[in-house]
Amino acid sequence: AKSIRLVNANLEKANLSHARFSHAQLDRANLQQAQLIGTQLDGSHLYDANLEQANLSQANLNRANLEQANLTEANLEDSNLTEAVLSYANLEGANLQRANLSKAKLNNANLVDVNFDAADLTGADLSNADINGATFHNAILDYTLWINRKRCRPGSVGQCK
């Protein structure tokens, strides 16, 4: 099947919950306040997309490219962001509770006030990210590359050891 191509599309406040957008081209799309609950976005391209206040809870974003995307105050609770690229993205105030971020790239991202409680950040890259006010209660930080480029030890939970 050919992938969906919605580059620069205006999908503000659209309800796309449980839709199949695997490998979709959504670069620079406006998805502000969109409902994307349980949406399949694995392998999709969301470079520089606007997902401000979007609801992506339980969404599958495995290997998605969200580089430079705006995810301010987005809800990513229980989402799958395994190996996703979020480099230079703005996630200020986002909810990533129980999200799977293993091997995700969050380098140079704005993670101010992000809720990472109970999230899995195994092997994730947080180098040079801004984590002021972010919470990591019960977050799994095994082998996570911390903001200072220090590798967290296995068994690190809640804080990088």
mmCIF file of C-alpha atoms in Angstrom:
data_model
loop_
_atom_site.group_PDB
_atom_site.id
_atom_site.type_symbol
_atom_site.label_atom_id
_atom_site.label_comp_id
_atom_site.label_asym_id
_atom_site.label_seq_id
_atom_site.Cartn_x
_atom_site.Cartn_y
_atom_site.Cartn_z
ATOM 1 C CA ALA A 1 0.000 0.000 0.000
ATOM 2 C CA LYS A 2 1.204 3.499 -0.797
ATOM 3 C CA SER A 3 1.847 5.695 2.202
ATOM 4 C CA ILE A 4 -0.437 8.625 2.978
ATOM 5 C CA ARG A 5 1.050 11.989 1.965
ATOM 6 C CA LEU A 6 -0.212 15.019 3.900
ATOM 7 C CA VAL A 7 2.829 17.318 3.913
ATOM 8 C CA ASN A 8 1.874 20.847 5.090
ATOM 9 C CA ALA A 9 -1.742 19.690 5.589
ATOM 10 C CA ASN A 10 -3.993 21.607 7.983
ATOM 11 C CA LEU A 11 -5.529 18.979 10.264
ATOM 12 C CA GLU A 12 -6.119 21.256 13.255
ATOM 13 C CA LYS A 13 -8.586 19.709 15.766
ATOM 14 C CA ALA A 14 -9.122 16.714 13.420
ATOM 15 C CA ASN A 15 -10.284 13.459 14.995
ATOM 16 C CA LEU A 16 -7.953 10.795 13.610
ATOM 17 C CA SER A 17 -8.164 8.431 16.573
ATOM 18 C CA HIS A 18 -7.389 4.771 15.781
ATOM 19 C CA ALA A 19 -6.579 5.670 12.151
ATOM 20 C CA ARG A 20 -3.771 3.856 10.292
ATOM 21 C CA PHE A 21 -1.086 6.343 9.276
ATOM 22 C CA SER A 22 1.906 3.992 9.234
ATOM 23 C CA HIS A 23 4.824 5.510 7.257
ATOM 24 C CA ALA A 24 2.703 8.600 6.440
ATOM 25 C CA GLN A 25 4.358 11.798 5.197
ATOM 26 C CA LEU A 26 3.131 14.485 7.605
ATOM 27 C CA ASP A 27 6.117 16.849 7.599
ATOM 28 C CA ARG A 28 5.168 20.405 8.666
ATOM 29 C CA ALA A 29 1.502 19.351 9.039
ATOM 30 C CA ASN A 30 -0.686 21.305 11.473
ATOM 31 C CA LEU A 31 -2.155 18.772 13.923
ATOM 32 C CA GLN A 32 -2.736 21.251 16.748
ATOM 33 C CA GLN A 33 -5.300 19.875 19.251
ATOM 34 C CA ALA A 34 -5.886 16.855 16.987
ATOM 35 C CA GLN A 35 -7.290 13.648 18.490
ATOM 36 C CA LEU A 36 -4.809 10.875 17.663
ATOM 37 C CA ILE A 37 -5.733 8.378 20.383
ATOM 38 C CA GLY A 38 -4.413 4.918 19.507
ATOM 39 C CA THR A 39 -3.451 6.117 16.002
ATOM 40 C CA GLN A 40 -0.899 4.009 14.096
ATOM 41 C CA LEU A 41 1.886 6.448 13.181
ATOM 42 C CA ASP A 42 4.796 3.991 13.178
ATOM 43 C CA GLY A 43 7.570 4.995 10.807
ATOM 44 C CA SER A 44 5.758 8.209 9.910
ATOM 45 C CA HIS A 45 7.471 11.497 9.081
ATOM 46 C CA LEU A 46 6.325 14.377 11.297
ATOM 47 C CA TYR A 47 9.349 16.642 10.857
ATOM 48 C CA ASP A 48 8.593 20.191 12.083
ATOM 49 C CA ALA A 49 4.916 19.234 12.533
ATOM 50 C CA ASN A 50 2.686 21.197 14.928
ATOM 51 C CA LEU A 51 1.195 18.776 17.483
ATOM 52 C CA GLU A 52 0.603 21.367 20.195
ATOM 53 C CA GLN A 53 -1.992 20.086 22.710
ATOM 54 C CA ALA A 54 -2.646 17.032 20.507
ATOM 55 C CA ASN A 55 -3.902 13.868 22.206
ATOM 56 C CA LEU A 56 -1.578 11.019 21.184
ATOM 57 C CA SER A 57 -2.326 8.731 24.126
ATOM 58 C CA GLN A 58 -1.786 5.048 23.245
ATOM 59 C CA ALA A 59 -0.544 6.075 19.790
ATOM 60 C CA ASN A 60 2.081 3.951 18.022
ATOM 61 C CA LEU A 61 4.966 6.253 17.048
ATOM 62 C CA ASN A 62 7.574 3.493 16.797
ATOM 63 C CA ARG A 63 10.515 4.782 14.680
ATOM 64 C CA ALA A 64 8.582 7.966 13.800
ATOM 65 C CA ASN A 65 10.560 11.088 12.873
ATOM 66 C CA LEU A 66 9.369 13.984 15.056
ATOM 67 C CA GLU A 67 12.538 16.056 14.702
ATOM 68 C CA GLN A 68 11.908 19.755 15.475
ATOM 69 C CA ALA A 69 8.194 19.005 16.011
ATOM 70 C CA ASN A 70 6.101 21.152 18.370
ATOM 71 C CA LEU A 71 4.579 18.835 21.003
ATOM 72 C CA THR A 72 3.931 21.547 23.621
ATOM 73 C CA GLU A 73 1.410 20.261 26.189
ATOM 74 C CA ALA A 74 0.726 17.170 24.043
ATOM 75 C CA ASN A 75 -0.674 14.057 25.724
ATOM 76 C CA LEU A 76 1.543 11.055 24.899
ATOM 77 C CA GLU A 77 0.427 8.900 27.826
ATOM 78 C CA ASP A 78 0.940 5.151 27.242
ATOM 79 C CA SER A 79 2.280 5.837 23.728
ATOM 80 C CA ASN A 80 4.934 3.786 21.928
ATOM 81 C CA LEU A 81 7.874 6.014 20.950
ATOM 82 C CA THR A 82 10.441 3.205 20.639
ATOM 83 C CA GLU A 83 13.388 4.407 18.508
ATOM 84 C CA ALA A 84 11.478 7.610 17.651
ATOM 85 C CA VAL A 85 13.506 10.698 16.715
ATOM 86 C CA LEU A 86 12.546 13.747 18.800
ATOM 87 C CA SER A 87 15.811 15.669 18.398
ATOM 88 C CA TYR A 88 15.355 19.449 18.795
ATOM 89 C CA ALA A 89 11.616 18.920 19.401
ATOM 90 C CA ASN A 90 9.637 21.121 21.812
ATOM 91 C CA LEU A 91 7.805 18.948 24.357
ATOM 92 C CA GLU A 92 7.346 21.600 27.040
ATOM 93 C CA GLY A 93 4.607 20.553 29.474
ATOM 94 C CA ALA A 94 3.909 17.285 27.613
ATOM 95 C CA ASN A 95 2.560 14.201 29.389
ATOM 96 C CA LEU A 96 4.676 11.093 28.702
ATOM 97 C CA GLN A 97 3.464 8.989 31.632
ATOM 98 C CA ARG A 98 4.059 5.260 31.030
ATOM 99 C CA ALA A 99 5.280 5.994 27.489
ATOM 100 C CA ASN A 100 7.795 3.607 25.927
ATOM 101 C CA LEU A 101 10.748 5.765 24.841
ATOM 102 C CA SER A 102 13.368 3.014 24.677
ATOM 103 C CA LYS A 103 16.193 3.963 22.298
ATOM 104 C CA ALA A 104 14.378 7.241 21.450
ATOM 105 C CA LYS A 105 16.474 10.271 20.466
ATOM 106 C CA LEU A 106 15.573 13.293 22.614
ATOM 107 C CA ASN A 107 18.883 15.105 22.216
ATOM 108 C CA ASN A 108 18.705 18.918 22.316
ATOM 109 C CA ALA A 109 14.939 18.719 22.961
ATOM 110 C CA ASN A 110 12.975 21.122 25.176
ATOM 111 C CA LEU A 111 11.721 18.793 27.935
ATOM 112 C CA VAL A 112 10.807 21.548 30.434
ATOM 113 C CA ASP A 113 8.009 20.412 32.800
ATOM 114 C CA VAL A 114 7.559 17.070 30.964
ATOM 115 C CA ASN A 115 5.976 14.245 32.975
ATOM 116 C CA PHE A 116 8.091 11.105 32.406
ATOM 117 C CA ASP A 117 6.592 9.262 35.404
ATOM 118 C CA ALA A 118 6.776 5.458 34.938
ATOM 119 C CA ALA A 119 8.077 5.938 31.366
ATOM 120 C CA ASP A 120 10.642 3.529 29.887
ATOM 121 C CA LEU A 121 13.710 5.502 28.757
ATOM 122 C CA THR A 122 16.013 2.477 28.370
ATOM 123 C CA GLY A 123 18.882 3.458 26.067
ATOM 124 C CA ALA A 124 17.249 6.805 25.198
ATOM 125 C CA ASP A 125 19.440 9.804 24.312
ATOM 126 C CA LEU A 126 18.726 12.927 26.407
ATOM 127 C CA SER A 127 22.076 14.616 25.700
ATOM 128 C CA ASN A 128 21.919 18.425 25.820
ATOM 129 C CA ALA A 129 18.151 18.354 26.484
ATOM 130 C CA ASP A 130 16.575 20.903 28.866
ATOM 131 C CA ILE A 131 14.858 18.927 31.657
ATOM 132 C CA ASN A 132 14.063 21.800 34.064
ATOM 133 C CA GLY A 133 10.939 20.892 36.051
ATOM 134 C CA ALA A 134 10.601 17.470 34.364
ATOM 135 C CA THR A 135 9.562 14.557 36.611
ATOM 136 C CA PHE A 136 10.960 11.022 36.366
ATOM 137 C CA HIS A 137 9.162 9.193 39.233
ATOM 138 C CA ASN A 138 9.584 5.417 38.683
ATOM 139 C CA ALA A 139 10.962 6.046 35.175
ATOM 140 C CA ILE A 140 13.278 3.295 33.865
ATOM 141 C CA LEU A 141 16.630 4.871 32.998
ATOM 142 C CA ASP A 142 18.758 1.800 32.172
ATOM 143 C CA TYR A 143 21.645 2.824 29.878
ATOM 144 C CA THR A 144 19.960 6.206 29.225
ATOM 145 C CA LEU A 145 22.371 8.823 27.857
ATOM 146 C CA TRP A 146 21.786 11.691 30.316
ATOM 147 C CA ILE A 147 21.812 15.436 29.549
ATOM 148 C CA ASN A 148 25.512 15.652 30.505
ATOM 149 C CA ARG A 149 26.282 12.693 28.177
ATOM 150 C CA LYS A 150 26.784 10.384 31.174
ATOM 151 C CA ARG A 151 25.387 6.861 30.634
ATOM 152 C CA CYS A 152 22.978 5.833 33.422
ATOM 153 C CA ARG A 153 23.731 2.515 35.095
ATOM 154 C CA PRO A 154 21.407 -0.497 34.680
ATOM 155 C CA GLY A 155 18.833 -0.522 37.460
ATOM 156 C CA SER A 156 18.495 3.297 37.446
ATOM 157 C CA VAL A 157 14.884 4.081 38.330
ATOM 158 C CA GLY A 158 13.621 7.622 38.899
ATOM 159 C CA GLN A 159 17.120 9.096 38.678
ATOM 160 C CA CYS A 160 20.282 8.537 36.642
ATOM 161 C CA LYS A 161 22.833 6.638 38.683
#
